[in-house]
mmCIF file of C-alpha atoms in Angstrom:
data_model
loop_
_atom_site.group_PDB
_atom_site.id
_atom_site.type_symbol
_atom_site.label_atom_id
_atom_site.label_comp_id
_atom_site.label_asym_id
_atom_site.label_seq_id
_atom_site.Cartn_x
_atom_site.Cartn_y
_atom_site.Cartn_z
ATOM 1 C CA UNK A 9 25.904 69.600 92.911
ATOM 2 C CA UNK A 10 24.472 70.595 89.262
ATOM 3 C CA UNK A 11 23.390 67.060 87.598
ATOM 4 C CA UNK A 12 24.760 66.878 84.013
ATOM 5 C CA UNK A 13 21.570 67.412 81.556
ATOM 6 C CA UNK A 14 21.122 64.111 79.825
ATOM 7 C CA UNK A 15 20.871 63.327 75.551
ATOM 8 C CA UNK A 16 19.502 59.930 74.200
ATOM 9 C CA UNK A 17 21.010 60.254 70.864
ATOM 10 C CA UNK A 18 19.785 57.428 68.416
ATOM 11 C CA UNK A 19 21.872 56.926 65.210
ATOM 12 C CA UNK A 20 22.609 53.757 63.451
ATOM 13 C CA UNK A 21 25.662 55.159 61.765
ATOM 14 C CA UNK A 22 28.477 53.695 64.248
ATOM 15 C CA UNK A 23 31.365 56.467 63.430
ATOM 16 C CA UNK A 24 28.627 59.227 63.796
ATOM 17 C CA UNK A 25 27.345 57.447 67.022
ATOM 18 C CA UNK A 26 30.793 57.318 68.520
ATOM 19 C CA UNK A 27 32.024 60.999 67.194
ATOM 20 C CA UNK A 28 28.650 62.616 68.806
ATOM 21 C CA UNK A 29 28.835 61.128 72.046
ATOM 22 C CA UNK A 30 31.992 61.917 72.316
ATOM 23 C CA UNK A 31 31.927 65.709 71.290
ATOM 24 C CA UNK A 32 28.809 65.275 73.718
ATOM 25 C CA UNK A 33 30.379 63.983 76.836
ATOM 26 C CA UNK A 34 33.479 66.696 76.433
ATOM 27 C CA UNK A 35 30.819 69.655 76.587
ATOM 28 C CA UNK A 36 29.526 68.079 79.723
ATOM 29 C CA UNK A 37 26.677 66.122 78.668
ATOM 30 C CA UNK A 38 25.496 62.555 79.823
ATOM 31 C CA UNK A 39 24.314 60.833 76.722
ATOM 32 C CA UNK A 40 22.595 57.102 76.246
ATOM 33 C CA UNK A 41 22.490 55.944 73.211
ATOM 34 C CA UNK A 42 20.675 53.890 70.663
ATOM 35 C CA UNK A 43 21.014 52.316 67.321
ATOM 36 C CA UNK A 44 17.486 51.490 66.314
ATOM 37 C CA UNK A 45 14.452 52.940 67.033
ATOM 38 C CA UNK A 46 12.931 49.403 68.935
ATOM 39 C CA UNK A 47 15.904 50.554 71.489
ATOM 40 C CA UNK A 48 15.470 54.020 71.524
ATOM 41 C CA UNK A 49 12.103 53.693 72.525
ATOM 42 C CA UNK A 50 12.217 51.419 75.247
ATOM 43 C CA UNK A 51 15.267 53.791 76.856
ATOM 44 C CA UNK A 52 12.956 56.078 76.221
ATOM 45 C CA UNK A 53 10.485 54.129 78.310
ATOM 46 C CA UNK A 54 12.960 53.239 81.031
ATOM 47 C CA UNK A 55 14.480 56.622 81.328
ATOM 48 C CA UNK A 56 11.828 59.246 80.369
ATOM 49 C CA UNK A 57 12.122 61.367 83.578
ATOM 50 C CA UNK A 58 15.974 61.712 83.293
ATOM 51 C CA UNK A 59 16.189 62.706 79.748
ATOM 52 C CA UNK A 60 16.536 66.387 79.085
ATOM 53 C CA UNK A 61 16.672 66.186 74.901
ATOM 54 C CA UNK A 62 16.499 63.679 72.520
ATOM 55 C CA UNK A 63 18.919 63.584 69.452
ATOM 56 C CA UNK A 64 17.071 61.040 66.841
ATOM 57 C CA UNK A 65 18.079 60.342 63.444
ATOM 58 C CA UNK A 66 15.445 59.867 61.130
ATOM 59 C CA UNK A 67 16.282 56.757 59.189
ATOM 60 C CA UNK A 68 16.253 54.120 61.754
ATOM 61 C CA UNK A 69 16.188 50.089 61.116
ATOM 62 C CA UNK A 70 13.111 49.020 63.174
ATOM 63 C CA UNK A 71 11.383 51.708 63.528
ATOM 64 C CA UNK A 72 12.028 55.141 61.965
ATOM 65 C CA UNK A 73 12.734 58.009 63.776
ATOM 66 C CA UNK A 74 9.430 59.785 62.687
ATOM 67 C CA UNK A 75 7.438 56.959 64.489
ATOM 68 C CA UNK A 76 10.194 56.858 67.730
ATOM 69 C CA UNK A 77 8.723 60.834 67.979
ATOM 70 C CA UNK A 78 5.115 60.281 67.474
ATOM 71 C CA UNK A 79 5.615 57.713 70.532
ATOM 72 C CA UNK A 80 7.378 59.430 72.934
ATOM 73 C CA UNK A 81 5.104 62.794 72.175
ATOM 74 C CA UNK A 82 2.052 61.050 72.876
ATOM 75 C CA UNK A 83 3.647 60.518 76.632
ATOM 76 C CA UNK A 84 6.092 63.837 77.037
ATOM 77 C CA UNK A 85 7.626 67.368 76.009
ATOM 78 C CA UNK A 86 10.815 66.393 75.930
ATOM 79 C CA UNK A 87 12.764 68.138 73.201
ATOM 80 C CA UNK A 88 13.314 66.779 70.623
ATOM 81 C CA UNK A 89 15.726 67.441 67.332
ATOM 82 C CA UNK A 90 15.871 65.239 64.524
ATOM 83 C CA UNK A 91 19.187 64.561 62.478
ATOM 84 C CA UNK A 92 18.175 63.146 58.864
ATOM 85 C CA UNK A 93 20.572 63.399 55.744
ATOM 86 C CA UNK A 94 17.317 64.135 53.947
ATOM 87 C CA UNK A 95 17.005 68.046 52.643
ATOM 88 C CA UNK A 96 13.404 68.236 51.238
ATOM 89 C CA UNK A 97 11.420 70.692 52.489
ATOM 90 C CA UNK A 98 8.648 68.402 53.165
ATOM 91 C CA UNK A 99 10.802 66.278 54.893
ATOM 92 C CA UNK A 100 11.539 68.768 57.510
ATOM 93 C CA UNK A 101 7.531 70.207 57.307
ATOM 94 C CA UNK A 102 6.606 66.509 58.522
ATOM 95 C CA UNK A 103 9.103 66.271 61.223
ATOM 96 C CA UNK A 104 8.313 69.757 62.743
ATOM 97 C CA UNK A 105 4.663 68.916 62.540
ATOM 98 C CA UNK A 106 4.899 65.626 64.312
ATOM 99 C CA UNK A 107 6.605 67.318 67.318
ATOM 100 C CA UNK A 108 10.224 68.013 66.299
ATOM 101 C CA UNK A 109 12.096 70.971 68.361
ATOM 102 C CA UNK A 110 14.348 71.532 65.547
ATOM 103 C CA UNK A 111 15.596 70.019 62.722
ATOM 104 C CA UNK A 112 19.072 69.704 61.001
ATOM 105 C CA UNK A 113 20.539 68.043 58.347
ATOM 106 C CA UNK A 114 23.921 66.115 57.919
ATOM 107 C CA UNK A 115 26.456 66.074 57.635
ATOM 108 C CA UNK A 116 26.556 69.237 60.158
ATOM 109 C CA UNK A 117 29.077 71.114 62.000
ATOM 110 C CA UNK A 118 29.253 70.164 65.683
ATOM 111 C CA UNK A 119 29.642 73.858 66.656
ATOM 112 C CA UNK A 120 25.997 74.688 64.879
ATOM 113 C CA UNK A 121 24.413 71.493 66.445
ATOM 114 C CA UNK A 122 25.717 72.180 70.143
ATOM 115 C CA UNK A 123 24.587 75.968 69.340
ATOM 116 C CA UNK A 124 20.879 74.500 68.826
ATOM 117 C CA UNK A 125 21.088 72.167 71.819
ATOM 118 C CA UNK A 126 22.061 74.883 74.481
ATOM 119 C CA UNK A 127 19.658 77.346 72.882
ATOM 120 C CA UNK A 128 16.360 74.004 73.009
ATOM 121 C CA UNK A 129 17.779 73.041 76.349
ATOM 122 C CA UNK A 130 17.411 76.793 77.672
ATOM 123 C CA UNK A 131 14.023 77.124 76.371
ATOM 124 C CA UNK A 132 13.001 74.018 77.953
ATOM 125 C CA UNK A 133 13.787 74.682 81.382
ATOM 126 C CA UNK A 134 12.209 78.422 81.034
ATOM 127 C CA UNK A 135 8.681 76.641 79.998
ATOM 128 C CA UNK A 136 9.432 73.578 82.458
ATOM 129 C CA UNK A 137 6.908 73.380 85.313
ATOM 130 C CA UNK A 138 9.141 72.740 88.557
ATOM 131 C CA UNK A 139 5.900 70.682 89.936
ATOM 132 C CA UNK A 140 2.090 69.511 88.737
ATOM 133 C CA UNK A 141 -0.476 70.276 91.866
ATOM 134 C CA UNK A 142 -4.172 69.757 91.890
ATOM 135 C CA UNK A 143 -6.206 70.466 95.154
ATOM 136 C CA UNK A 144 -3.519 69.245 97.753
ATOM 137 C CA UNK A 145 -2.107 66.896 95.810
ATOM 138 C CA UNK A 146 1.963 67.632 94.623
ATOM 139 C CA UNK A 147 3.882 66.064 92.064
ATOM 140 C CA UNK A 148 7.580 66.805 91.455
ATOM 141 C CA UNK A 149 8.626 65.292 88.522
ATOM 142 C CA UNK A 150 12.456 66.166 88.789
ATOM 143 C CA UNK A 151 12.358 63.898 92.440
ATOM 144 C CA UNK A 152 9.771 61.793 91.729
ATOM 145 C CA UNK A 153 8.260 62.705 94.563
ATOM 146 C CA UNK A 154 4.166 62.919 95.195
ATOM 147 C CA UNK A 155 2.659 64.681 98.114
ATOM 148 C CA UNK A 156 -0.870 64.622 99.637
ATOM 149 C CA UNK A 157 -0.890 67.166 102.049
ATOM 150 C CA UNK A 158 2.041 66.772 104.249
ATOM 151 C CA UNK A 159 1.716 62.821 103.624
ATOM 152 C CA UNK A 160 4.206 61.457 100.661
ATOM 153 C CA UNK A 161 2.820 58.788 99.351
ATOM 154 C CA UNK A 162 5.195 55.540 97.615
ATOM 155 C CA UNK A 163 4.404 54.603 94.533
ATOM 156 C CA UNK A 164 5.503 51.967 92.047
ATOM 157 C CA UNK A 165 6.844 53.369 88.865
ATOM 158 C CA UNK A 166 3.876 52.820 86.605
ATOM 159 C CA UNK A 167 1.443 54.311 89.644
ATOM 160 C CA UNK A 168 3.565 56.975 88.906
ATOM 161 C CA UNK A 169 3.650 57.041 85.281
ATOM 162 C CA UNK A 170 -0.304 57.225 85.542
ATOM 163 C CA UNK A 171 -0.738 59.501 88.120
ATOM 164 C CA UNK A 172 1.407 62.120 86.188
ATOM 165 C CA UNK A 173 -0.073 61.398 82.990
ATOM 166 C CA UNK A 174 -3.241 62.648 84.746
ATOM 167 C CA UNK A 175 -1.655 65.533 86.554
ATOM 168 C CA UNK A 176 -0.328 66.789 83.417
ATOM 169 C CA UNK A 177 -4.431 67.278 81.972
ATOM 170 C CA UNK A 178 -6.091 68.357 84.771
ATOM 171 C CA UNK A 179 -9.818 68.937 84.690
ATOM 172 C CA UNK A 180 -9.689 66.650 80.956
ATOM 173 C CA UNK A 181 -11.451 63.374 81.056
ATOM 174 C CA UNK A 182 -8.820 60.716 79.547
ATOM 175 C CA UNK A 183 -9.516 57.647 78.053
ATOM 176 C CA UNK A 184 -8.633 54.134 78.916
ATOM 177 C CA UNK A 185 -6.651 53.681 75.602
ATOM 178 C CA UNK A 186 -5.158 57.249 76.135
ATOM 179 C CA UNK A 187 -3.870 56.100 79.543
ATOM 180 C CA UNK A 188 -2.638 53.109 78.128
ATOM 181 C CA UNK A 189 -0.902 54.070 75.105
ATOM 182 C CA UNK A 190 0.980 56.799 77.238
ATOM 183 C CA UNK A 191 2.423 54.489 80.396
ATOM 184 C CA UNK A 192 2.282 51.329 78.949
ATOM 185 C CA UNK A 193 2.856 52.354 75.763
ATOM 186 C CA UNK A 194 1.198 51.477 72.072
ATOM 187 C CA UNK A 195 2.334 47.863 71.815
ATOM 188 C CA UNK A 196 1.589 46.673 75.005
ATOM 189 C CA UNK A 197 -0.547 43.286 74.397
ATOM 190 C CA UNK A 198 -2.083 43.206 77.679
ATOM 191 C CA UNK A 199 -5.726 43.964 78.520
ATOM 192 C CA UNK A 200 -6.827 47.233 78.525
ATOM 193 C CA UNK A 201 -8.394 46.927 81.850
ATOM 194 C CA UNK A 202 -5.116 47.170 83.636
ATOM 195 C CA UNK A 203 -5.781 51.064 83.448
ATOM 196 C CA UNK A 204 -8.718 50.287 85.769
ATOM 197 C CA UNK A 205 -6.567 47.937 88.061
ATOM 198 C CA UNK A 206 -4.251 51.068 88.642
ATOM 199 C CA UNK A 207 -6.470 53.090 89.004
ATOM 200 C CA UNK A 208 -7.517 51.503 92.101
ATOM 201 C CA UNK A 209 -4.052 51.258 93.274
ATOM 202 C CA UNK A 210 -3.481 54.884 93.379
ATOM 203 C CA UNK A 211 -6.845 55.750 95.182
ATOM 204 C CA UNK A 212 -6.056 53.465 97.993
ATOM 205 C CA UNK A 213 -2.708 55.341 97.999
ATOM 206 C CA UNK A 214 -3.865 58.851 97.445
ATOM 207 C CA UNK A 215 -7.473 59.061 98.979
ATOM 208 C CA UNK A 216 -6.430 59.256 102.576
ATOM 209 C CA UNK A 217 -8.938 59.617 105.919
ATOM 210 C CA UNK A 218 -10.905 62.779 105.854
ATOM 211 C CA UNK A 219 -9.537 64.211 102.513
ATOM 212 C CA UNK A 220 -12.192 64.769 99.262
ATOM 213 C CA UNK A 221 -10.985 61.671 96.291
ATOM 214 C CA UNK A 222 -9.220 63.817 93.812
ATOM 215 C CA UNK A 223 -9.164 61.257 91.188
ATOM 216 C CA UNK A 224 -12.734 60.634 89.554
ATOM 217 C CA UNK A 225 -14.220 58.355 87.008
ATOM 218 C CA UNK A 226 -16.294 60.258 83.915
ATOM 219 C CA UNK A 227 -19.267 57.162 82.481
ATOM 220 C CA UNK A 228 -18.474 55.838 79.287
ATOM 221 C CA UNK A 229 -15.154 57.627 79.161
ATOM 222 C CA UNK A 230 -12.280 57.014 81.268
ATOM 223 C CA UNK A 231 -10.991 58.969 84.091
ATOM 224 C CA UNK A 232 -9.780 62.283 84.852
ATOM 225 C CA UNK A 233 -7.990 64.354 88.145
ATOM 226 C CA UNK A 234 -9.616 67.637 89.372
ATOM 227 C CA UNK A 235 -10.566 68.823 93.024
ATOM 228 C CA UNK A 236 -13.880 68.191 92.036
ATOM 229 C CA UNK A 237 -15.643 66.097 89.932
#
């Protein structure tokens, strides 16, 4: 069975909301939805590997779409198309440059905006990666699903979240506060040394009897994945 391709769309305009997700739903799409950008980001958070495009209004109570982007960017590709009643040129400049896929501006026909969607949405999966692999190590991101070898190994969610953040920079030496602004987000108020804690985690999970650690630490930096260090 084909899955339905999934749309957080973000608006704080309650008609708008309700006409979009509804237009949405009858071409086939499942959509979530959010009416400030505090929400939007933490279904972001809580549903980043389902999402296939985000629909984000700029003007957002909370915080503003602009800032909703910057976040989720720092952790994914996910398209992305922001929806602002604002025309100015440098309006749109700044959204495009802060990670936008497209840009349009309301009020909109639906026909043009689920034109733009199928044509992001097919450009997407043509640059997707169907997996992540370094050495013998496998990630699928569509399952969820890591390999070692012929071994799958069961990880937590935020084991995950980290491993993949890694996976997705091979060879490149990320920082703690990298790590930790991309899986546990910016405004986590925790110590930073949970990165550490982790990363512990998914060694004992991952470094397995007679197979070279694939996850290494680089002094007075942070940590980075590569079949050697």
């Amino acid at each position: 069975m084909i899955m339905a391709e999934t749309i957080l769309l973000v608006d704080d305009e309650a008609s708008l909301l309700s006409y979009l997700t509804s237009e949405l739903q009858f071409e086939g799409y499942t959509v979530m939805t959010a009416t400030d950008g505090q929400v939007a980001w933490q279904t972001y958070q809580a549903h980043a590997t389902d999402l296939s495009l985000v629909l984000l209004d700029w003007m957002l109570p909370k915080l503003d779409g602009l800032e909703v982007m910057r976040r989720i960017r720092k952790q994914s590709q996910v398209p992305i198309v922001m929806m602002t009643a604002r025309d100015y040129v440098g309006d749109k400049v700044a959204g495009l440059d802060n990670g936008a896929d497209d840009y349009i501006t309301k009020p909109f026909e639906i026909e043009e905006l689920l034109a733009r969607l199928r044509v992001i949405l097919r450009h997407a999966k043509q640059r997707q990666p169907e997996s992540f692999q370094v050495g013998d190590l496998t990630v699928d991101p569509k399952a969820r699903q890591v390999r070692r070898g012929e071994v799958q190994a069961q990880l937590t969610p935020r084991e995950y979240d980290l491993l993949l953040a890694l996976m997705q920079r091979p060879g490149t030496a990320m920082t703690r506060d990298e790590l930790l602004n991309t899986v546990w987000g910016s405004d986590f108020a925790g110590q930073v040394n949970i990165v550490d804690v982790y990363i512990r985690y998914l060694r004992h999970k991952l470094d397995l009897p007679g197979l070279a650690p694939l996850i290494h630490t680089v002094r007075g930096v942070g940590y980075m994945i590569g079949a050697s260090a």
